[in-house]
């Protein structure tokens, strides 16, 4: 396994739309393992392949405290949304920035597992938020794009200033 570099907002590569995975093979399993290691190292709960400059539809998520409940979603698609909820989100590609985003409260999603089998999940709460957030990455969207233009500009300015000081 290897640690991967996480792209930082406003890197334009974060806006590339990921292409579907054609075959779940050893290359995809290795990518998922590397993404999981990267996510754990960065103390995140989710990571999309787009964030590590791989533009294929792969997501890793682990909401457990023990870091032992890894979910890998290949070609995830939300097939049903219901309700609305507001949740304060953060992102490994936008470190140190948190803000409220409105998303569906409950979702149904379909995806392939690491054996290439089709799976369906009905969920709500943090897992539903996380799946929506990560699929947004695959579609080239970062959570700050849900915020007002003023907030987006402030975030860009803050990140540029932080990068200059680093």
mmCIF file with all atom_site columns, C-alpha atoms in Angstrom:
data_model
loop_
_atom_site.group_PDB
_atom_site.id
_atom_site.type_symbol
_atom_site.label_atom_id
_atom_site.label_alt_id
_atom_site.label_comp_id
_atom_site.label_asym_id
_atom_site.label_entity_id
_atom_site.label_seq_id
_atom_site.pdbx_PDB_ins_code
_atom_site.Cartn_x
_atom_site.Cartn_y
_atom_site.Cartn_z
_atom_site.occupancy
_atom_site.B_iso_or_equiv
_atom_site.pdbx_formal_charge
_atom_site.auth_seq_id
_atom_site.auth_comp_id
_atom_site.auth_asym_id
_atom_site.auth_atom_id
_atom_site.pdbx_PDB_model_num
ATOM 1   C CA . UNK A 1 1   ? 0.000   0.000  0.000   1.00 0.00 ? 1   UNK A CA 1
ATOM 2   C CA . UNK A 1 2   ? 1.051   3.568  -0.586  1.00 0.00 ? 2   UNK A CA 1
ATOM 3   C CA . UNK A 1 3   ? 0.099   7.002  0.630   1.00 0.00 ? 3   UNK A CA 1
ATOM 4   C CA . UNK A 1 4   ? -1.308  9.171  -2.143  1.00 0.00 ? 4   UNK A CA 1
ATOM 5   C CA . UNK A 1 5   ? -1.158  12.963 -2.458  1.00 0.00 ? 5   UNK A CA 1
ATOM 6   C CA . UNK A 1 6   ? -4.523  14.630 -1.797  1.00 0.00 ? 6   UNK A CA 1
ATOM 7   C CA . UNK A 1 7   ? -5.359  17.481 -4.172  1.00 0.00 ? 7   UNK A CA 1
ATOM 8   C CA . UNK A 1 8   ? -6.140  20.764 -2.416  1.00 0.00 ? 8   UNK A CA 1
ATOM 9   C CA . UNK A 1 9   ? -8.955  23.135 -3.359  1.00 0.00 ? 9   UNK A CA 1
ATOM 10  C CA . UNK A 1 10  ? -9.007  25.158 -5.626  1.00 0.00 ? 10  UNK A CA 1
ATOM 11  C CA . UNK A 1 11  ? -6.919  22.748 -7.777  1.00 0.00 ? 11  UNK A CA 1
ATOM 12  C CA . UNK A 1 12  ? -8.701  22.473 -11.143 1.00 0.00 ? 12  UNK A CA 1
ATOM 13  C CA . UNK A 1 13  ? -8.201  18.689 -11.216 1.00 0.00 ? 13  UNK A CA 1
ATOM 14  C CA . UNK A 1 14  ? -10.845 18.464 -8.479  1.00 0.00 ? 14  UNK A CA 1
ATOM 15  C CA . UNK A 1 15  ? -13.374 19.545 -11.125 1.00 0.00 ? 15  UNK A CA 1
ATOM 16  C CA . UNK A 1 16  ? -12.708 16.675 -13.529 1.00 0.00 ? 16  UNK A CA 1
ATOM 17  C CA . UNK A 1 17  ? -15.614 14.257 -13.847 1.00 0.00 ? 17  UNK A CA 1
ATOM 18  C CA . UNK A 1 18  ? -14.523 10.703 -13.076 1.00 0.00 ? 18  UNK A CA 1
ATOM 19  C CA . UNK A 1 19  ? -15.172 7.974  -15.634 1.00 0.00 ? 19  UNK A CA 1
ATOM 20  C CA . UNK A 1 20  ? -16.841 4.678  -14.728 1.00 0.00 ? 20  UNK A CA 1
ATOM 21  C CA . UNK A 1 21  ? -14.637 1.732  -13.816 1.00 0.00 ? 21  UNK A CA 1
ATOM 22  C CA . UNK A 1 22  ? -14.893 -0.866 -16.583 1.00 0.00 ? 22  UNK A CA 1
ATOM 23  C CA . UNK A 1 23  ? -13.642 -3.868 -14.595 1.00 0.00 ? 23  UNK A CA 1
ATOM 24  C CA . UNK A 1 24  ? -13.136 -4.336 -10.867 1.00 0.00 ? 24  UNK A CA 1
ATOM 25  C CA . UNK A 1 25  ? -9.704  -5.947 -10.954 1.00 0.00 ? 25  UNK A CA 1
ATOM 26  C CA . UNK A 1 26  ? -6.485  -6.006 -8.945  1.00 0.00 ? 26  UNK A CA 1
ATOM 27  C CA . UNK A 1 27  ? -5.607  -2.472 -10.089 1.00 0.00 ? 27  UNK A CA 1
ATOM 28  C CA . UNK A 1 28  ? -8.874  -1.133 -8.623  1.00 0.00 ? 28  UNK A CA 1
ATOM 29  C CA . UNK A 1 29  ? -8.433  -3.169 -5.415  1.00 0.00 ? 29  UNK A CA 1
ATOM 30  C CA . UNK A 1 30  ? -4.908  -1.731 -5.025  1.00 0.00 ? 30  UNK A CA 1
ATOM 31  C CA . UNK A 1 31  ? -6.209  1.789  -5.682  1.00 0.00 ? 31  UNK A CA 1
ATOM 32  C CA . UNK A 1 32  ? -8.905  1.297  -3.022  1.00 0.00 ? 32  UNK A CA 1
ATOM 33  C CA . UNK A 1 33  ? -6.333  0.003  -0.494  1.00 0.00 ? 33  UNK A CA 1
ATOM 34  C CA . UNK A 1 34  ? -4.035  2.968  -1.181  1.00 0.00 ? 34  UNK A CA 1
ATOM 35  C CA . UNK A 1 35  ? -6.969  5.373  -0.888  1.00 0.00 ? 35  UNK A CA 1
ATOM 36  C CA . UNK A 1 36  ? -8.004  3.810  2.429   1.00 0.00 ? 36  UNK A CA 1
ATOM 37  C CA . UNK A 1 37  ? -4.472  4.107  3.807   1.00 0.00 ? 37  UNK A CA 1
ATOM 38  C CA . UNK A 1 38  ? -4.357  7.743  2.656   1.00 0.00 ? 38  UNK A CA 1
ATOM 39  C CA . UNK A 1 39  ? -7.764  8.505  4.213   1.00 0.00 ? 39  UNK A CA 1
ATOM 40  C CA . UNK A 1 40  ? -6.808  6.913  7.540   1.00 0.00 ? 40  UNK A CA 1
ATOM 41  C CA . UNK A 1 41  ? -3.465  8.745  7.634   1.00 0.00 ? 41  UNK A CA 1
ATOM 42  C CA . UNK A 1 42  ? -5.246  12.067 6.981   1.00 0.00 ? 42  UNK A CA 1
ATOM 43  C CA . UNK A 1 43  ? -7.839  11.252 9.677   1.00 0.00 ? 43  UNK A CA 1
ATOM 44  C CA . UNK A 1 44  ? -10.722 11.449 7.227   1.00 0.00 ? 44  UNK A CA 1
ATOM 45  C CA . UNK A 1 45  ? -13.939 9.457  6.980   1.00 0.00 ? 45  UNK A CA 1
ATOM 46  C CA . UNK A 1 46  ? -14.230 9.404  3.187   1.00 0.00 ? 46  UNK A CA 1
ATOM 47  C CA . UNK A 1 47  ? -12.102 9.852  0.082   1.00 0.00 ? 47  UNK A CA 1
ATOM 48  C CA . UNK A 1 48  ? -12.946 9.852  -3.614  1.00 0.00 ? 48  UNK A CA 1
ATOM 49  C CA . UNK A 1 49  ? -10.428 8.827  -6.278  1.00 0.00 ? 49  UNK A CA 1
ATOM 50  C CA . UNK A 1 50  ? -10.745 12.307 -7.824  1.00 0.00 ? 50  UNK A CA 1
ATOM 51  C CA . UNK A 1 51  ? -9.146  13.737 -4.674  1.00 0.00 ? 51  UNK A CA 1
ATOM 52  C CA . UNK A 1 52  ? -5.977  11.725 -5.325  1.00 0.00 ? 52  UNK A CA 1
ATOM 53  C CA . UNK A 1 53  ? -5.910  12.681 -9.031  1.00 0.00 ? 53  UNK A CA 1
ATOM 54  C CA . UNK A 1 54  ? -7.320  9.363  -10.268 1.00 0.00 ? 54  UNK A CA 1
ATOM 55  C CA . UNK A 1 55  ? -10.398 10.141 -12.307 1.00 0.00 ? 55  UNK A CA 1
ATOM 56  C CA . UNK A 1 56  ? -12.300 6.888  -11.936 1.00 0.00 ? 56  UNK A CA 1
ATOM 57  C CA . UNK A 1 57  ? -15.470 6.315  -9.914  1.00 0.00 ? 57  UNK A CA 1
ATOM 58  C CA . UNK A 1 58  ? -14.081 4.811  -6.701  1.00 0.00 ? 58  UNK A CA 1
ATOM 59  C CA . UNK A 1 59  ? -14.903 5.903  -3.138  1.00 0.00 ? 59  UNK A CA 1
ATOM 60  C CA . UNK A 1 60  ? -13.705 4.698  0.264   1.00 0.00 ? 60  UNK A CA 1
ATOM 61  C CA . UNK A 1 61  ? -15.603 5.435  3.498   1.00 0.00 ? 61  UNK A CA 1
ATOM 62  C CA . UNK A 1 62  ? -15.094 4.407  7.111   1.00 0.00 ? 62  UNK A CA 1
ATOM 63  C CA . UNK A 1 63  ? -17.211 6.038  9.815   1.00 0.00 ? 63  UNK A CA 1
ATOM 64  C CA . UNK A 1 64  ? -16.087 3.718  12.633  1.00 0.00 ? 64  UNK A CA 1
ATOM 65  C CA . UNK A 1 65  ? -14.065 4.962  15.588  1.00 0.00 ? 65  UNK A CA 1
ATOM 66  C CA . UNK A 1 66  ? -11.896 1.839  15.368  1.00 0.00 ? 66  UNK A CA 1
ATOM 67  C CA . UNK A 1 67  ? -11.205 2.367  11.638  1.00 0.00 ? 67  UNK A CA 1
ATOM 68  C CA . UNK A 1 68  ? -12.287 -1.197 10.897  1.00 0.00 ? 68  UNK A CA 1
ATOM 69  C CA . UNK A 1 69  ? -15.485 -0.788 8.849   1.00 0.00 ? 69  UNK A CA 1
ATOM 70  C CA . UNK A 1 70  ? -14.113 0.172  5.433   1.00 0.00 ? 70  UNK A CA 1
ATOM 71  C CA . UNK A 1 71  ? -16.646 0.497  2.631   1.00 0.00 ? 71  UNK A CA 1
ATOM 72  C CA . UNK A 1 72  ? -15.470 0.624  -0.971  1.00 0.00 ? 72  UNK A CA 1
ATOM 73  C CA . UNK A 1 73  ? -17.973 1.832  -3.533  1.00 0.00 ? 73  UNK A CA 1
ATOM 74  C CA . UNK A 1 74  ? -17.112 1.400  -7.211  1.00 0.00 ? 74  UNK A CA 1
ATOM 75  C CA . UNK A 1 75  ? -19.295 3.282  -9.718  1.00 0.00 ? 75  UNK A CA 1
ATOM 76  C CA . UNK A 1 76  ? -21.684 4.508  -6.990  1.00 0.00 ? 76  UNK A CA 1
ATOM 77  C CA . UNK A 1 77  ? -24.999 5.999  -8.130  1.00 0.00 ? 77  UNK A CA 1
ATOM 78  C CA . UNK A 1 78  ? -27.719 7.493  -5.960  1.00 0.00 ? 78  UNK A CA 1
ATOM 79  C CA . UNK A 1 79  ? -31.028 6.031  -7.120  1.00 0.00 ? 79  UNK A CA 1
ATOM 80  C CA . UNK A 1 80  ? -33.332 7.664  -4.571  1.00 0.00 ? 80  UNK A CA 1
ATOM 81  C CA . UNK A 1 81  ? -33.239 10.723 -2.304  1.00 0.00 ? 81  UNK A CA 1
ATOM 82  C CA . UNK A 1 82  ? -35.721 11.792 0.307   1.00 0.00 ? 82  UNK A CA 1
ATOM 83  C CA . UNK A 1 83  ? -36.024 14.584 2.853   1.00 0.00 ? 83  UNK A CA 1
ATOM 84  C CA . UNK A 1 84  ? -33.486 17.263 3.653   1.00 0.00 ? 84  UNK A CA 1
ATOM 85  C CA . UNK A 1 85  ? -30.947 17.757 6.378   1.00 0.00 ? 85  UNK A CA 1
ATOM 86  C CA . UNK A 1 86  ? -28.259 20.300 7.137   1.00 0.00 ? 86  UNK A CA 1
ATOM 87  C CA . UNK A 1 87  ? -24.867 19.040 8.252   1.00 0.00 ? 87  UNK A CA 1
ATOM 88  C CA . UNK A 1 88  ? -21.573 20.784 8.911   1.00 0.00 ? 88  UNK A CA 1
ATOM 89  C CA . UNK A 1 89  ? -19.128 19.260 6.440   1.00 0.00 ? 89  UNK A CA 1
ATOM 90  C CA . UNK A 1 90  ? -15.387 19.298 6.055   1.00 0.00 ? 90  UNK A CA 1
ATOM 91  C CA . UNK A 1 91  ? -13.146 17.830 3.387   1.00 0.00 ? 91  UNK A CA 1
ATOM 92  C CA . UNK A 1 92  ? -9.614  16.473 3.113   1.00 0.00 ? 92  UNK A CA 1
ATOM 93  C CA . UNK A 1 93  ? -9.201  18.609 -0.025  1.00 0.00 ? 93  UNK A CA 1
ATOM 94  C CA . UNK A 1 94  ? -10.248 21.751 1.875   1.00 0.00 ? 94  UNK A CA 1
ATOM 95  C CA . UNK A 1 95  ? -8.391  21.310 5.187   1.00 0.00 ? 95  UNK A CA 1
ATOM 96  C CA . UNK A 1 96  ? -9.536  23.330 8.175   1.00 0.00 ? 96  UNK A CA 1
ATOM 97  C CA . UNK A 1 97  ? -12.707 24.585 6.496   1.00 0.00 ? 97  UNK A CA 1
ATOM 98  C CA . UNK A 1 98  ? -16.128 23.507 7.754   1.00 0.00 ? 98  UNK A CA 1
ATOM 99  C CA . UNK A 1 99  ? -19.548 24.805 6.801   1.00 0.00 ? 99  UNK A CA 1
ATOM 100 C CA . UNK A 1 100 ? -23.191 23.770 6.691   1.00 0.00 ? 100 UNK A CA 1
ATOM 101 C CA . UNK A 1 101 ? -24.476 22.035 3.559   1.00 0.00 ? 101 UNK A CA 1
ATOM 102 C CA . UNK A 1 102 ? -28.036 20.940 2.787   1.00 0.00 ? 102 UNK A CA 1
ATOM 103 C CA . UNK A 1 103 ? -28.323 17.386 1.451   1.00 0.00 ? 103 UNK A CA 1
ATOM 104 C CA . UNK A 1 104 ? -30.870 14.592 1.189   1.00 0.00 ? 104 UNK A CA 1
ATOM 105 C CA . UNK A 1 105 ? -31.633 13.074 4.578   1.00 0.00 ? 105 UNK A CA 1
ATOM 106 C CA . UNK A 1 106 ? -32.077 9.514  3.287   1.00 0.00 ? 106 UNK A CA 1
ATOM 107 C CA . UNK A 1 107 ? -30.655 7.912  0.149   1.00 0.00 ? 107 UNK A CA 1
ATOM 108 C CA . UNK A 1 108 ? -30.561 4.652  -1.749  1.00 0.00 ? 108 UNK A CA 1
ATOM 109 C CA . UNK A 1 109 ? -27.346 4.005  -3.651  1.00 0.00 ? 109 UNK A CA 1
ATOM 110 C CA . UNK A 1 110 ? -26.126 1.248  -5.939  1.00 0.00 ? 110 UNK A CA 1
ATOM 111 C CA . UNK A 1 111 ? -22.484 0.365  -6.426  1.00 0.00 ? 111 UNK A CA 1
ATOM 112 C CA . UNK A 1 112 ? -20.080 -2.463 -7.169  1.00 0.00 ? 112 UNK A CA 1
ATOM 113 C CA . UNK A 1 113 ? -18.069 -4.035 -4.353  1.00 0.00 ? 113 UNK A CA 1
ATOM 114 C CA . UNK A 1 114 ? -14.431 -5.129 -4.706  1.00 0.00 ? 114 UNK A CA 1
ATOM 115 C CA . UNK A 1 115 ? -15.571 -8.470 -6.147  1.00 0.00 ? 115 UNK A CA 1
ATOM 116 C CA . UNK A 1 116 ? -17.523 -6.681 -8.876  1.00 0.00 ? 116 UNK A CA 1
ATOM 117 C CA . UNK A 1 117 ? -20.902 -7.602 -7.339  1.00 0.00 ? 117 UNK A CA 1
ATOM 118 C CA . UNK A 1 118 ? -23.749 -5.089 -7.483  1.00 0.00 ? 118 UNK A CA 1
ATOM 119 C CA . UNK A 1 119 ? -24.824 -3.863 -4.041  1.00 0.00 ? 119 UNK A CA 1
ATOM 120 C CA . UNK A 1 120 ? -27.638 -1.608 -2.852  1.00 0.00 ? 120 UNK A CA 1
ATOM 121 C CA . UNK A 1 121 ? -27.638 0.424  0.356   1.00 0.00 ? 121 UNK A CA 1
ATOM 122 C CA . UNK A 1 122 ? -30.470 2.378  1.990   1.00 0.00 ? 122 UNK A CA 1
ATOM 123 C CA . UNK A 1 123 ? -29.078 4.774  4.565   1.00 0.00 ? 123 UNK A CA 1
ATOM 124 C CA . UNK A 1 124 ? -29.478 8.039  6.392   1.00 0.00 ? 124 UNK A CA 1
ATOM 125 C CA . UNK A 1 125 ? -27.463 10.152 8.814   1.00 0.00 ? 125 UNK A CA 1
ATOM 126 C CA . UNK A 1 126 ? -23.727 10.602 8.435   1.00 0.00 ? 126 UNK A CA 1
ATOM 127 C CA . UNK A 1 127 ? -23.311 7.733  5.967   1.00 0.00 ? 127 UNK A CA 1
ATOM 128 C CA . UNK A 1 128 ? -25.881 9.262  3.607   1.00 0.00 ? 128 UNK A CA 1
ATOM 129 C CA . UNK A 1 129 ? -24.133 12.646 3.872   1.00 0.00 ? 129 UNK A CA 1
ATOM 130 C CA . UNK A 1 130 ? -20.729 11.076 3.243   1.00 0.00 ? 130 UNK A CA 1
ATOM 131 C CA . UNK A 1 131 ? -21.862 9.099  0.182   1.00 0.00 ? 131 UNK A CA 1
ATOM 132 C CA . UNK A 1 132 ? -23.406 12.239 -1.327  1.00 0.00 ? 132 UNK A CA 1
ATOM 133 C CA . UNK A 1 133 ? -20.248 14.265 -0.560  1.00 0.00 ? 133 UNK A CA 1
ATOM 134 C CA . UNK A 1 134 ? -17.951 11.670 -2.164  1.00 0.00 ? 134 UNK A CA 1
ATOM 135 C CA . UNK A 1 135 ? -20.141 11.202 -5.252  1.00 0.00 ? 135 UNK A CA 1
ATOM 136 C CA . UNK A 1 136 ? -20.022 14.986 -5.670  1.00 0.00 ? 136 UNK A CA 1
ATOM 137 C CA . UNK A 1 137 ? -16.212 14.652 -5.888  1.00 0.00 ? 137 UNK A CA 1
ATOM 138 C CA . UNK A 1 138 ? -16.591 12.051 -8.624  1.00 0.00 ? 138 UNK A CA 1
ATOM 139 C CA . UNK A 1 139 ? -18.832 14.525 -10.459 1.00 0.00 ? 139 UNK A CA 1
ATOM 140 C CA . UNK A 1 140 ? -16.208 17.285 -10.122 1.00 0.00 ? 140 UNK A CA 1
ATOM 141 C CA . UNK A 1 141 ? -17.879 19.207 -7.304  1.00 0.00 ? 141 UNK A CA 1
ATOM 142 C CA . UNK A 1 142 ? -16.358 20.269 -3.963  1.00 0.00 ? 142 UNK A CA 1
ATOM 143 C CA . UNK A 1 143 ? -18.641 20.961 -0.972  1.00 0.00 ? 143 UNK A CA 1
ATOM 144 C CA . UNK A 1 144 ? -17.669 24.656 -0.824  1.00 0.00 ? 144 UNK A CA 1
ATOM 145 C CA . UNK A 1 145 ? -19.471 25.112 -4.155  1.00 0.00 ? 145 UNK A CA 1
ATOM 146 C CA . UNK A 1 146 ? -22.746 24.785 -2.217  1.00 0.00 ? 146 UNK A CA 1
ATOM 147 C CA . UNK A 1 147 ? -21.804 27.937 -0.291  1.00 0.00 ? 147 UNK A CA 1
ATOM 148 C CA . UNK A 1 148 ? -22.372 31.545 -1.300  1.00 0.00 ? 148 UNK A CA 1
ATOM 149 C CA . UNK A 1 149 ? -19.905 33.159 -3.739  1.00 0.00 ? 149 UNK A CA 1
ATOM 150 C CA . UNK A 1 150 ? -18.715 35.401 -0.882  1.00 0.00 ? 150 UNK A CA 1
ATOM 151 C CA . UNK A 1 151 ? -17.882 32.387 1.321   1.00 0.00 ? 151 UNK A CA 1
ATOM 152 C CA . UNK A 1 152 ? -16.196 30.629 -1.613  1.00 0.00 ? 152 UNK A CA 1
ATOM 153 C CA . UNK A 1 153 ? -13.967 33.659 -2.221  1.00 0.00 ? 153 UNK A CA 1
ATOM 154 C CA . UNK A 1 154 ? -13.082 33.899 1.477   1.00 0.00 ? 154 UNK A CA 1
ATOM 155 C CA . UNK A 1 155 ? -12.151 30.215 1.532   1.00 0.00 ? 155 UNK A CA 1
ATOM 156 C CA . UNK A 1 156 ? -9.968  30.552 -1.610  1.00 0.00 ? 156 UNK A CA 1
ATOM 157 C CA . UNK A 1 157 ? -8.236  33.591 -0.099  1.00 0.00 ? 157 UNK A CA 1
ATOM 158 C CA . UNK A 1 158 ? -7.678  31.796 3.219   1.00 0.00 ? 158 UNK A CA 1
ATOM 159 C CA . UNK A 1 159 ? -6.212  28.733 1.509   1.00 0.00 ? 159 UNK A CA 1
ATOM 160 C CA . UNK A 1 160 ? -3.940  30.790 -0.775  1.00 0.00 ? 160 UNK A CA 1
ATOM 161 C CA . UNK A 1 161 ? -2.683  32.751 2.238   1.00 0.00 ? 161 UNK A CA 1
ATOM 162 C CA . UNK A 1 162 ? -2.089  29.524 4.197   1.00 0.00 ? 162 UNK A CA 1
ATOM 163 C CA . UNK A 1 163 ? -0.167  28.031 1.235   1.00 0.00 ? 163 UNK A CA 1
ATOM 164 C CA . UNK A 1 164 ? 2.037   31.146 0.939   1.00 0.00 ? 164 UNK A CA 1
ATOM 165 C CA . UNK A 1 165 ? 2.885   30.948 4.632   1.00 0.00 ? 165 UNK A CA 1
ATOM 166 C CA . UNK A 1 166 ? 3.705   27.229 4.464   1.00 0.00 ? 166 UNK A CA 1
#
